[in-house]
Amino acid sequence: MKQYKYIYNFTLVILLVLISNTKLYAQWFLGNFNWSASLGYNSSLFHGDFTERANSIVYYTPFSKYFYEDRKSGIGFNLEKSIGPYFGVRGNLLYTKLKGSKGSINQYFDAKLFEYSLVATMNFTNIFWGIDRYRPVVFYGFVGLGMTESRTWKYDATSEKLIGTNGFGKPKVAGGKYVPMSETVMPIGLGLKVVINPNFGFYGEIALHPINTDKLDATVSNIAFWDGFGAITLGMDYYFSPSRFSSFKRHSPSYNIRSYTSINTRKYSRKSKQIFKGGKRRFKYRRK
């Protein structure tokens, strides 16, 4: 586990450095549209003790029938801030179901997992092909740190009898809910964005979510020291900037109708008097 702690610490330092420099390029990069909100659908596949043919490369490709077995669906929401032409920071929320089965022991499990993480994004398109804020296609990578909360139910495949659980810790208060298992996670992956107009776009991602536990499948192994899942995500982006909304309100007549009316009244009234004072001199005139 020590090697993973070093990776966690290194990633955390990178995230903190990026967050501390959020104002460096924010007003320059992509103009006013330096924020994005994303909603996506994901297909998740468990990796761990309950993974058949885990050592087969073919198993992990879409050309294998095993690639589609034991897949479960989920949904995710991201809020991202671009902090320069090369980097960004985003917060992730993810909910997914997981399933794993192993015919050799005639068992399978079902799990429900919630993940929240802070992720650093890297714009590979700008890094390798030059900066272009109007590029319609963006290839990027991401890595981050987060936490997961999960519950697992393990069954006998023949009798469908419940034979094990995980994530049902002792309630913090008498009569309270069982406490789910909480563990750290380090999401890492690649993505592709396609911008269709200044406000909307589509994206696709492939990612691994290694979790710092061997109990996600309710089975402890002496071989594996972590469980996790892979996810394929398709979704939609909405690009925006909070400053645009506040700027619109400040300059909108409806935002300050009183001052707007008084300005036009002074401008078009021929009977109004205007007095200007400047230093020791005083000027007075009447509109004709």
PDB file of C-alpha atoms in Angstrom:
ATOM      1  CA  MET A   1       0.000   0.000   0.000  1.00  0.00           C
ATOM      2  CA  LYS A   2       2.952   2.355   0.544  1.00  0.00           C
ATOM      3  CA  GLN A   3       3.518   2.797  -3.177  1.00  0.00           C
ATOM      4  CA  TYR A   4      -0.084   3.922  -3.607  1.00  0.00           C
ATOM      5  CA  LYS A   5       0.250   6.385  -0.722  1.00  0.00           C
ATOM      6  CA  TYR A   6       3.127   8.048  -2.560  1.00  0.00           C
ATOM      7  CA  ILE A   7       0.994   8.332  -5.701  1.00  0.00           C
ATOM      8  CA  TYR A   8      -1.904   9.780  -3.708  1.00  0.00           C
ATOM      9  CA  ASN A   9       0.345  12.375  -2.074  1.00  0.00           C
ATOM     10  CA  PHE A  10       1.937  13.376  -5.387  1.00  0.00           C
ATOM     11  CA  THR A  11      -1.447  13.776  -7.084  1.00  0.00           C
ATOM     12  CA  LEU A  12      -2.762  15.805  -4.161  1.00  0.00           C
ATOM     13  CA  VAL A  13       0.188  18.212  -4.424  1.00  0.00           C
ATOM     14  CA  ILE A  14      -0.448  18.686  -8.163  1.00  0.00           C
ATOM     15  CA  LEU A  15      -4.125  19.446  -7.516  1.00  0.00           C
ATOM     16  CA  LEU A  16      -3.299  21.996  -4.820  1.00  0.00           C
ATOM     17  CA  VAL A  17      -0.806  23.765  -7.098  1.00  0.00           C
ATOM     18  CA  LEU A  18      -3.374  23.988  -9.888  1.00  0.00           C
ATOM     19  CA  ILE A  19      -6.098  25.287  -7.585  1.00  0.00           C
ATOM     20  CA  SER A  20      -3.796  27.951  -6.140  1.00  0.00           C
ATOM     21  CA  ASN A  21      -3.228  29.343  -9.665  1.00  0.00           C
ATOM     22  CA  THR A  22      -6.833  29.449 -10.823  1.00  0.00           C
ATOM     23  CA  LYS A  23      -6.627  33.184 -11.657  1.00  0.00           C
ATOM     24  CA  LEU A  24      -3.483  32.909 -13.758  1.00  0.00           C
ATOM     25  CA  TYR A  25      -5.111  32.443 -17.161  1.00  0.00           C
ATOM     26  CA  ALA A  26      -8.792  32.335 -16.241  1.00  0.00           C
ATOM     27  CA  GLN A  27      -9.804  35.586 -17.930  1.00  0.00           C
ATOM     28  CA  TRP A  28      -7.718  34.904 -21.023  1.00  0.00           C
ATOM     29  CA  PHE A  29      -8.386  31.281 -21.838  1.00  0.00           C
ATOM     30  CA  LEU A  30     -11.607  30.681 -23.807  1.00  0.00           C
ATOM     31  CA  GLY A  31     -12.735  34.250 -23.177  1.00  0.00           C
ATOM     32  CA  ASN A  32     -15.698  34.298 -20.820  1.00  0.00           C
ATOM     33  CA  PHE A  33     -16.542  30.612 -21.232  1.00  0.00           C
ATOM     34  CA  ASN A  34     -14.045  29.098 -18.787  1.00  0.00           C
ATOM     35  CA  TRP A  35     -16.530  26.971 -16.832  1.00  0.00           C
ATOM     36  CA  SER A  36     -18.399  23.849 -17.877  1.00  0.00           C
ATOM     37  CA  ALA A  37     -21.032  21.615 -16.323  1.00  0.00           C
ATOM     38  CA  SER A  38     -21.353  18.047 -17.613  1.00  0.00           C
ATOM     39  CA  LEU A  39     -23.892  15.283 -17.246  1.00  0.00           C
ATOM     40  CA  GLY A  40     -22.997  11.796 -18.446  1.00  0.00           C
ATOM     41  CA  TYR A  41     -24.127   8.190 -18.581  1.00  0.00           C
ATOM     42  CA  ASN A  42     -21.517   5.532 -17.825  1.00  0.00           C
ATOM     43  CA  SER A  43     -21.139   1.791 -18.255  1.00  0.00           C
ATOM     44  CA  SER A  44     -19.022   0.259 -15.470  1.00  0.00           C
ATOM     45  CA  LEU A  45     -17.105  -3.029 -15.314  1.00  0.00           C
ATOM     46  CA  PHE A  46     -15.689  -4.372 -12.047  1.00  0.00           C
ATOM     47  CA  HIS A  47     -12.031  -5.417 -11.666  1.00  0.00           C
ATOM     48  CA  GLY A  48     -10.988  -7.579  -8.731  1.00  0.00           C
ATOM     49  CA  ASP A  49     -11.262 -11.066  -7.242  1.00  0.00           C
ATOM     50  CA  PHE A  50     -14.604 -11.663  -8.971  1.00  0.00           C
ATOM     51  CA  THR A  51     -13.260 -11.007 -12.467  1.00  0.00           C
ATOM     52  CA  GLU A  52     -13.109 -13.912 -14.890  1.00  0.00           C
ATOM     53  CA  ARG A  53     -10.201 -13.991 -17.340  1.00  0.00           C
ATOM     54  CA  ALA A  54      -8.658 -11.004 -15.561  1.00  0.00           C
ATOM     55  CA  ASN A  55      -5.251 -11.640 -17.142  1.00  0.00           C
ATOM     56  CA  SER A  56      -6.539 -11.728 -20.704  1.00  0.00           C
ATOM     57  CA  ILE A  57      -5.871  -8.639 -22.827  1.00  0.00           C
ATOM     58  CA  VAL A  58      -8.705  -9.587 -25.175  1.00  0.00           C
ATOM     59  CA  TYR A  59     -11.112  -9.498 -22.232  1.00  0.00           C
ATOM     60  CA  TYR A  60     -10.715  -5.717 -21.983  1.00  0.00           C
ATOM     61  CA  THR A  61     -11.464  -4.930 -25.640  1.00  0.00           C
ATOM     62  CA  PRO A  62     -14.930  -4.248 -27.139  1.00  0.00           C
ATOM     63  CA  PHE A  63     -14.294  -7.100 -29.603  1.00  0.00           C
ATOM     64  CA  SER A  64     -14.657  -9.704 -26.849  1.00  0.00           C
ATOM     65  CA  LYS A  65     -18.042 -10.974 -25.660  1.00  0.00           C
ATOM     66  CA  TYR A  66     -16.695 -10.940 -22.100  1.00  0.00           C
ATOM     67  CA  PHE A  67     -16.280  -7.184 -22.379  1.00  0.00           C
ATOM     68  CA  TYR A  68     -20.070  -6.809 -22.146  1.00  0.00           C
ATOM     69  CA  GLU A  69     -20.690  -9.287 -19.303  1.00  0.00           C
ATOM     70  CA  ASP A  70     -21.404  -8.042 -15.790  1.00  0.00           C
ATOM     71  CA  ARG A  71     -21.625  -4.441 -16.928  1.00  0.00           C
ATOM     72  CA  LYS A  72     -23.736  -2.016 -14.914  1.00  0.00           C
ATOM     73  CA  SER A  73     -24.891   1.522 -15.605  1.00  0.00           C
ATOM     74  CA  GLY A  74     -24.426   4.750 -13.687  1.00  0.00           C
ATOM     75  CA  ILE A  75     -24.673   8.512 -13.935  1.00  0.00           C
ATOM     76  CA  GLY A  76     -22.156  11.273 -13.301  1.00  0.00           C
ATOM     77  CA  PHE A  77     -21.996  15.056 -12.933  1.00  0.00           C
ATOM     78  CA  ASN A  78     -18.874  17.222 -13.385  1.00  0.00           C
ATOM     79  CA  LEU A  79     -18.184  20.903 -12.737  1.00  0.00           C
ATOM     80  CA  GLU A  80     -14.941  22.081 -14.346  1.00  0.00           C
ATOM     81  CA  LYS A  81     -12.935  25.313 -14.306  1.00  0.00           C
ATOM     82  CA  SER A  82     -10.349  25.961 -17.042  1.00  0.00           C
ATOM     83  CA  ILE A  83      -7.355  27.701 -15.472  1.00  0.00           C
ATOM     84  CA  GLY A  84      -5.162  27.990 -18.545  1.00  0.00           C
ATOM     85  CA  PRO A  85      -4.620  26.691 -22.059  1.00  0.00           C
ATOM     86  CA  TYR A  86      -3.259  23.413 -20.717  1.00  0.00           C
ATOM     87  CA  PHE A  87      -4.907  22.619 -17.389  1.00  0.00           C
ATOM     88  CA  GLY A  88      -8.194  22.614 -15.539  1.00  0.00           C
ATOM     89  CA  VAL A  89      -9.710  21.483 -12.256  1.00  0.00           C
ATOM     90  CA  ARG A  90     -13.051  19.771 -11.858  1.00  0.00           C
ATOM     91  CA  GLY A  91     -15.196  18.186  -9.215  1.00  0.00           C
ATOM     92  CA  ASN A  92     -16.810  14.822  -9.970  1.00  0.00           C
ATOM     93  CA  LEU A  93     -19.895  13.140  -8.571  1.00  0.00           C
ATOM     94  CA  LEU A  94     -20.566   9.578  -9.699  1.00  0.00           C
ATOM     95  CA  TYR A  95     -23.140   6.948  -8.823  1.00  0.00           C
ATOM     96  CA  THR A  96     -22.941   3.482 -10.325  1.00  0.00           C
ATOM     97  CA  LYS A  97     -23.909  -0.122  -9.738  1.00  0.00           C
ATOM     98  CA  LEU A  98     -21.322  -2.892  -9.979  1.00  0.00           C
ATOM     99  CA  LYS A  99     -21.492  -6.630 -10.532  1.00  0.00           C
ATOM    100  CA  GLY A 100     -18.933  -9.416 -10.589  1.00  0.00           C
ATOM    101  CA  SER A 101     -19.219 -13.176 -11.010  1.00  0.00           C
ATOM    102  CA  LYS A 102     -16.854 -16.121 -10.870  1.00  0.00           C
ATOM    103  CA  GLY A 103     -17.961 -19.483 -12.215  1.00  0.00           C
ATOM    104  CA  SER A 104     -15.097 -21.390 -10.605  1.00  0.00           C
ATOM    105  CA  ILE A 105     -16.544 -20.764  -7.143  1.00  0.00           C
ATOM    106  CA  ASN A 106     -20.168 -20.381  -8.267  1.00  0.00           C
ATOM    107  CA  GLN A 107     -20.637 -16.958  -6.679  1.00  0.00           C
ATOM    108  CA  TYR A 108     -21.472 -13.421  -7.714  1.00  0.00           C
ATOM    109  CA  PHE A 109     -22.006 -10.049  -6.053  1.00  0.00           C
ATOM    110  CA  ASP A 110     -23.937  -6.818  -6.560  1.00  0.00           C
ATOM    111  CA  ALA A 111     -22.785  -3.444  -5.259  1.00  0.00           C
ATOM    112  CA  LYS A 112     -23.848   0.183  -5.174  1.00  0.00           C
ATOM    113  CA  LEU A 113     -21.144   2.836  -5.165  1.00  0.00           C
ATOM    114  CA  PHE A 114     -21.037   6.615  -4.817  1.00  0.00           C
ATOM    115  CA  GLU A 115     -17.849   8.520  -5.662  1.00  0.00           C
ATOM    116  CA  TYR A 116     -16.850  12.156  -5.205  1.00  0.00           C
ATOM    117  CA  SER A 117     -13.444  13.358  -6.323  1.00  0.00           C
ATOM    118  CA  LEU A 118     -11.301  16.349  -7.277  1.00  0.00           C
ATOM    119  CA  VAL A 119      -9.597  15.919 -10.652  1.00  0.00           C
ATOM    120  CA  ALA A 120      -6.895  17.734 -12.631  1.00  0.00           C
ATOM    121  CA  THR A 121      -7.404  17.799 -16.414  1.00  0.00           C
ATOM    122  CA  MET A 122      -4.702  18.198 -19.077  1.00  0.00           C
ATOM    123  CA  ASN A 123      -5.463  19.459 -22.577  1.00  0.00           C
ATOM    124  CA  PHE A 124      -3.229  17.271 -24.760  1.00  0.00           C
ATOM    125  CA  THR A 125      -4.471  18.946 -27.936  1.00  0.00           C
ATOM    126  CA  ASN A 126      -3.086  22.337 -26.898  1.00  0.00           C
ATOM    127  CA  ILE A 127       0.072  20.784 -25.457  1.00  0.00           C
ATOM    128  CA  PHE A 128       1.050  18.887 -28.622  1.00  0.00           C
ATOM    129  CA  TRP A 129      -0.606  20.876 -31.450  1.00  0.00           C
ATOM    130  CA  GLY A 130      -0.490  24.434 -30.178  1.00  0.00           C
ATOM    131  CA  ILE A 131      -2.970  26.682 -28.404  1.00  0.00           C
ATOM    132  CA  ASP A 132      -6.280  27.271 -30.159  1.00  0.00           C
ATOM    133  CA  ARG A 133      -9.196  28.411 -28.021  1.00  0.00           C
ATOM    134  CA  TYR A 134     -11.666  27.822 -30.879  1.00  0.00           C
ATOM    135  CA  ARG A 135     -10.633  24.244 -31.665  1.00  0.00           C
ATOM    136  CA  PRO A 136     -13.815  22.124 -32.093  1.00  0.00           C
ATOM    137  CA  VAL A 137     -12.207  18.840 -30.936  1.00  0.00           C
ATOM    138  CA  VAL A 138     -10.214  18.498 -27.713  1.00  0.00           C
ATOM    139  CA  PHE A 139      -8.293  15.417 -26.543  1.00  0.00           C
ATOM    140  CA  TYR A 140      -7.485  15.420 -22.831  1.00  0.00           C
ATOM    141  CA  GLY A 141      -6.423  13.327 -19.868  1.00  0.00           C
ATOM    142  CA  PHE A 142      -7.246  13.486 -16.189  1.00  0.00           C
ATOM    143  CA  VAL A 143      -6.136  12.174 -12.805  1.00  0.00           C
ATOM    144  CA  GLY A 144      -7.435  12.897  -9.340  1.00  0.00           C
ATOM    145  CA  LEU A 145      -8.202  11.851  -5.791  1.00  0.00           C
ATOM    146  CA  GLY A 146     -11.483  11.164  -4.090  1.00  0.00           C
ATOM    147  CA  MET A 147     -13.563   9.020  -1.803  1.00  0.00           C
ATOM    148  CA  THR A 148     -16.050   6.228  -2.380  1.00  0.00           C
ATOM    149  CA  GLU A 149     -18.930   4.939  -0.299  1.00  0.00           C
ATOM    150  CA  SER A 150     -20.197   1.467  -1.162  1.00  0.00           C
ATOM    151  CA  ARG A 151     -22.353  -1.456  -0.085  1.00  0.00           C
ATOM    152  CA  THR A 152     -21.994  -5.027  -1.384  1.00  0.00           C
ATOM    153  CA  TRP A 153     -24.137  -8.176  -1.348  1.00  0.00           C
ATOM    154  CA  LYS A 154     -22.556 -11.550  -2.248  1.00  0.00           C
ATOM    155  CA  TYR A 155     -24.689 -14.529  -3.356  1.00  0.00           C
ATOM    156  CA  ASP A 156     -24.417 -18.208  -4.154  1.00  0.00           C
ATOM    157  CA  ALA A 157     -25.095 -18.476  -7.892  1.00  0.00           C
ATOM    158  CA  THR A 158     -27.097 -21.719  -7.576  1.00  0.00           C
ATOM    159  CA  SER A 159     -29.316 -21.110  -4.571  1.00  0.00           C
ATOM    160  CA  GLU A 160     -29.346 -17.280  -4.791  1.00  0.00           C
ATOM    161  CA  LYS A 161     -28.713 -17.298  -1.063  1.00  0.00           C
ATOM    162  CA  LEU A 162     -27.012 -14.296   0.489  1.00  0.00           C
ATOM    163  CA  ILE A 163     -23.641 -15.494   1.769  1.00  0.00           C
ATOM    164  CA  GLY A 164     -21.777 -12.268   2.513  1.00  0.00           C
ATOM    165  CA  THR A 165     -22.006  -8.481   2.758  1.00  0.00           C
ATOM    166  CA  ASN A 166     -19.733  -5.477   3.044  1.00  0.00           C
ATOM    167  CA  GLY A 167     -20.411  -1.828   3.781  1.00  0.00           C
ATOM    168  CA  PHE A 168     -22.825  -2.314   6.647  1.00  0.00           C
ATOM    169  CA  GLY A 169     -20.800  -0.861   9.479  1.00  0.00           C
ATOM    170  CA  LYS A 170     -22.101  -0.241  12.951  1.00  0.00           C
ATOM    171  CA  PRO A 171     -24.476   2.772  13.100  1.00  0.00           C
ATOM    172  CA  LYS A 172     -22.967   5.873  14.669  1.00  0.00           C
ATOM    173  CA  VAL A 173     -26.059   6.313  16.830  1.00  0.00           C
ATOM    174  CA  ALA A 174     -28.493   3.773  18.218  1.00  0.00           C
ATOM    175  CA  GLY A 175     -31.201   3.046  15.675  1.00  0.00           C
ATOM    176  CA  GLY A 176     -29.313   4.856  12.909  1.00  0.00           C
ATOM    177  CA  LYS A 177     -28.417   3.671   9.424  1.00  0.00           C
ATOM    178  CA  TYR A 178     -25.600   1.242   8.765  1.00  0.00           C
ATOM    179  CA  VAL A 179     -22.385   2.984   7.762  1.00  0.00           C
ATOM    180  CA  PRO A 180     -21.153   2.220   4.196  1.00  0.00           C
ATOM    181  CA  MET A 181     -17.526   1.384   3.467  1.00  0.00           C
ATOM    182  CA  SER A 182     -15.491   4.540   2.749  1.00  0.00           C
ATOM    183  CA  GLU A 183     -12.199   4.275   0.869  1.00  0.00           C
ATOM    184  CA  THR A 184      -9.942   6.479  -1.243  1.00  0.00           C
ATOM    185  CA  VAL A 185     -10.021   6.301  -5.041  1.00  0.00           C
ATOM    186  CA  MET A 186      -7.731   7.680  -7.756  1.00  0.00           C
ATOM    187  CA  PRO A 187      -9.662   8.122 -11.029  1.00  0.00           C
ATOM    188  CA  ILE A 188      -7.442   8.295 -14.114  1.00  0.00           C
ATOM    189  CA  GLY A 189      -8.410   8.310 -17.778  1.00  0.00           C
ATOM    190  CA  LEU A 190      -8.664   9.895 -21.228  1.00  0.00           C
ATOM    191  CA  GLY A 191     -11.418  11.876 -22.884  1.00  0.00           C
ATOM    192  CA  LEU A 192     -12.530  13.548 -26.111  1.00  0.00           C
ATOM    193  CA  LYS A 193     -14.694  16.679 -26.363  1.00  0.00           C
ATOM    194  CA  VAL A 194     -16.571  17.821 -29.471  1.00  0.00           C
ATOM    195  CA  VAL A 195     -17.778  21.442 -29.306  1.00  0.00           C
ATOM    196  CA  ILE A 196     -20.942  22.012 -31.368  1.00  0.00           C
ATOM    197  CA  ASN A 197     -21.508  25.696 -30.465  1.00  0.00           C
ATOM    198  CA  PRO A 198     -20.242  28.250 -27.902  1.00  0.00           C
ATOM    199  CA  ASN A 199     -22.487  26.825 -25.178  1.00  0.00           C
ATOM    200  CA  PHE A 200     -22.826  23.091 -25.815  1.00  0.00           C
ATOM    201  CA  GLY A 201     -20.723  20.080 -26.671  1.00  0.00           C
ATOM    202  CA  PHE A 202     -20.467  16.320 -26.320  1.00  0.00           C
ATOM    203  CA  TYR A 203     -17.785  14.262 -24.611  1.00  0.00           C
ATOM    204  CA  GLY A 204     -16.670  10.664 -24.208  1.00  0.00           C
ATOM    205  CA  GLU A 205     -14.305   9.219 -21.602  1.00  0.00           C
ATOM    206  CA  ILE A 206     -12.660   5.962 -20.612  1.00  0.00           C
ATOM    207  CA  ALA A 207     -11.366   5.739 -17.054  1.00  0.00           C
ATOM    208  CA  LEU A 208     -10.059   3.437 -14.362  1.00  0.00           C
ATOM    209  CA  HIS A 209     -11.117   3.886 -10.747  1.00  0.00           C
ATOM    210  CA  PRO A 210      -8.692   1.922  -8.510  1.00  0.00           C
ATOM    211  CA  ILE A 211      -9.998   1.850  -4.945  1.00  0.00           C
ATOM    212  CA  ASN A 212      -7.753   1.396  -1.934  1.00  0.00           C
ATOM    213  CA  THR A 213      -9.491  -1.752  -0.643  1.00  0.00           C
ATOM    214  CA  ASP A 214      -9.827  -5.474  -1.299  1.00  0.00           C
ATOM    215  CA  LYS A 215     -13.320  -5.707   0.169  1.00  0.00           C
ATOM    216  CA  LEU A 216     -15.448  -4.127  -2.552  1.00  0.00           C
ATOM    217  CA  ASP A 217     -16.529  -7.596  -3.716  1.00  0.00           C
ATOM    218  CA  ALA A 218     -17.013  -8.777  -0.097  1.00  0.00           C
ATOM    219  CA  THR A 219     -14.077 -11.145  -0.618  1.00  0.00           C
ATOM    220  CA  VAL A 220     -10.578 -10.729   0.809  1.00  0.00           C
ATOM    221  CA  SER A 221      -7.695 -12.122  -1.246  1.00  0.00           C
ATOM    222  CA  ASN A 222      -4.040 -12.586  -0.416  1.00  0.00           C
ATOM    223  CA  ILE A 223      -3.120 -11.834  -4.026  1.00  0.00           C
ATOM    224  CA  ALA A 224      -4.944  -8.608  -4.898  1.00  0.00           C
ATOM    225  CA  PHE A 225      -4.570  -5.561  -2.649  1.00  0.00           C
ATOM    226  CA  TRP A 226      -7.060  -3.302  -4.438  1.00  0.00           C
ATOM    227  CA  ASP A 227     -10.395  -3.502  -6.208  1.00  0.00           C
ATOM    228  CA  GLY A 228     -11.846  -1.073  -8.688  1.00  0.00           C
ATOM    229  CA  PHE A 229     -13.810  -0.606 -11.866  1.00  0.00           C
ATOM    230  CA  GLY A 230     -13.466   0.733 -15.372  1.00  0.00           C
ATOM    231  CA  ALA A 231     -16.021   3.121 -16.841  1.00  0.00           C
ATOM    232  CA  ILE A 232     -16.986   4.252 -20.333  1.00  0.00           C
ATOM    233  CA  THR A 233     -18.876   7.552 -20.247  1.00  0.00           C
ATOM    234  CA  LEU A 234     -20.849   9.529 -22.835  1.00  0.00           C
ATOM    235  CA  GLY A 235     -22.371  12.880 -21.983  1.00  0.00           C
ATOM    236  CA  MET A 236     -23.045  16.532 -22.752  1.00  0.00           C
ATOM    237  CA  ASP A 237     -21.172  19.703 -21.720  1.00  0.00           C
ATOM    238  CA  TYR A 238     -22.614  23.139 -21.047  1.00  0.00           C
ATOM    239  CA  TYR A 239     -20.065  25.998 -21.228  1.00  0.00           C
ATOM    240  CA  PHE A 240     -20.668  29.158 -19.214  1.00  0.00           C
ATOM    241  CA  SER A 241     -19.132  31.820 -16.994  1.00  0.00           C
ATOM    242  CA  PRO A 242     -20.672  33.267 -13.811  1.00  0.00           C
ATOM    243  CA  SER A 243     -19.157  36.677 -14.656  1.00  0.00           C
ATOM    244  CA  ARG A 244     -21.282  36.934 -17.792  1.00  0.00           C
ATOM    245  CA  PHE A 245     -24.490  36.663 -15.784  1.00  0.00           C
ATOM    246  CA  SER A 246     -23.405  39.239 -13.209  1.00  0.00           C
ATOM    247  CA  SER A 247     -22.153  41.582 -15.969  1.00  0.00           C
ATOM    248  CA  PHE A 248     -25.470  41.284 -17.785  1.00  0.00           C
ATOM    249  CA  LYS A 249     -27.395  42.265 -14.664  1.00  0.00           C
ATOM    250  CA  ARG A 250     -25.221  45.289 -13.941  1.00  0.00           C
ATOM    251  CA  HIS A 251     -25.670  46.674 -17.452  1.00  0.00           C
ATOM    252  CA  SER A 252     -29.270  45.642 -17.989  1.00  0.00           C
ATOM    253  CA  PRO A 253     -31.916  48.445 -17.817  1.00  0.00           C
ATOM    254  CA  SER A 254     -34.243  46.096 -15.946  1.00  0.00           C
ATOM    255  CA  TYR A 255     -31.579  45.602 -13.291  1.00  0.00           C
ATOM    256  CA  ASN A 256     -31.605  49.298 -12.332  1.00  0.00           C
ATOM    257  CA  ILE A 257     -34.716  50.785 -13.895  1.00  0.00           C
ATOM    258  CA  ARG A 258     -34.648  53.823 -11.606  1.00  0.00           C
ATOM    259  CA  SER A 259     -31.265  55.076 -12.766  1.00  0.00           C
ATOM    260  CA  TYR A 260     -32.096  54.161 -16.373  1.00  0.00           C
ATOM    261  CA  THR A 261     -35.277  56.287 -16.291  1.00  0.00           C
ATOM    262  CA  SER A 262     -33.611  59.250 -14.616  1.00  0.00           C
ATOM    263  CA  ILE A 263     -30.796  59.285 -17.173  1.00  0.00           C
ATOM    264  CA  ASN A 264     -33.218  59.395 -20.096  1.00  0.00           C
ATOM    265  CA  THR A 265     -35.364  62.014 -18.368  1.00  0.00           C
ATOM    266  CA  ARG A 266     -32.387  64.342 -17.976  1.00  0.00           C
ATOM    267  CA  LYS A 267     -31.274  63.643 -21.535  1.00  0.00           C
ATOM    268  CA  TYR A 268     -34.506  64.438 -23.337  1.00  0.00           C
ATOM    269  CA  SER A 269     -36.119  67.071 -21.094  1.00  0.00           C
ATOM    270  CA  ARG A 270     -35.639  70.539 -22.661  1.00  0.00           C
ATOM    271  CA  LYS A 271     -36.643  72.316 -19.466  1.00  0.00           C
ATOM    272  CA  SER A 272     -34.071  70.691 -17.206  1.00  0.00           C
ATOM    273  CA  LYS A 273     -31.142  72.561 -15.768  1.00  0.00           C
ATOM    274  CA  GLN A 274     -27.712  71.047 -15.430  1.00  0.00           C
ATOM    275  CA  ILE A 275     -25.102  72.466 -13.099  1.00  0.00           C
ATOM    276  CA  PHE A 276     -21.490  71.346 -13.269  1.00  0.00           C
ATOM    277  CA  LYS A 277     -18.952  72.166 -10.604  1.00  0.00           C
ATOM    278  CA  GLY A 278     -15.230  71.897 -11.218  1.00  0.00           C
ATOM    279  CA  GLY A 279     -12.687  73.234  -8.763  1.00  0.00           C
ATOM    280  CA  LYS A 280     -13.387  76.949  -8.118  1.00  0.00           C
ATOM    281  CA  ARG A 281     -15.279  77.466 -11.365  1.00  0.00           C
ATOM    282  CA  ARG A 282     -19.044  76.963 -11.739  1.00  0.00           C
ATOM    283  CA  PHE A 283     -20.920  76.648 -15.008  1.00  0.00           C
ATOM    284  CA  LYS A 284     -24.654  76.946 -15.507  1.00  0.00           C
ATOM    285  CA  TYR A 285     -26.665  76.681 -18.658  1.00  0.00           C
ATOM    286  CA  ARG A 286     -30.198  75.975 -19.807  1.00  0.00           C
ATOM    287  CA  ARG A 287     -31.089  73.636 -22.665  1.00  0.00           C
ATOM    288  CA  LYS A 288     -32.917  75.262 -25.537  1.00  0.00           C
TER     289      LYS A 288
END
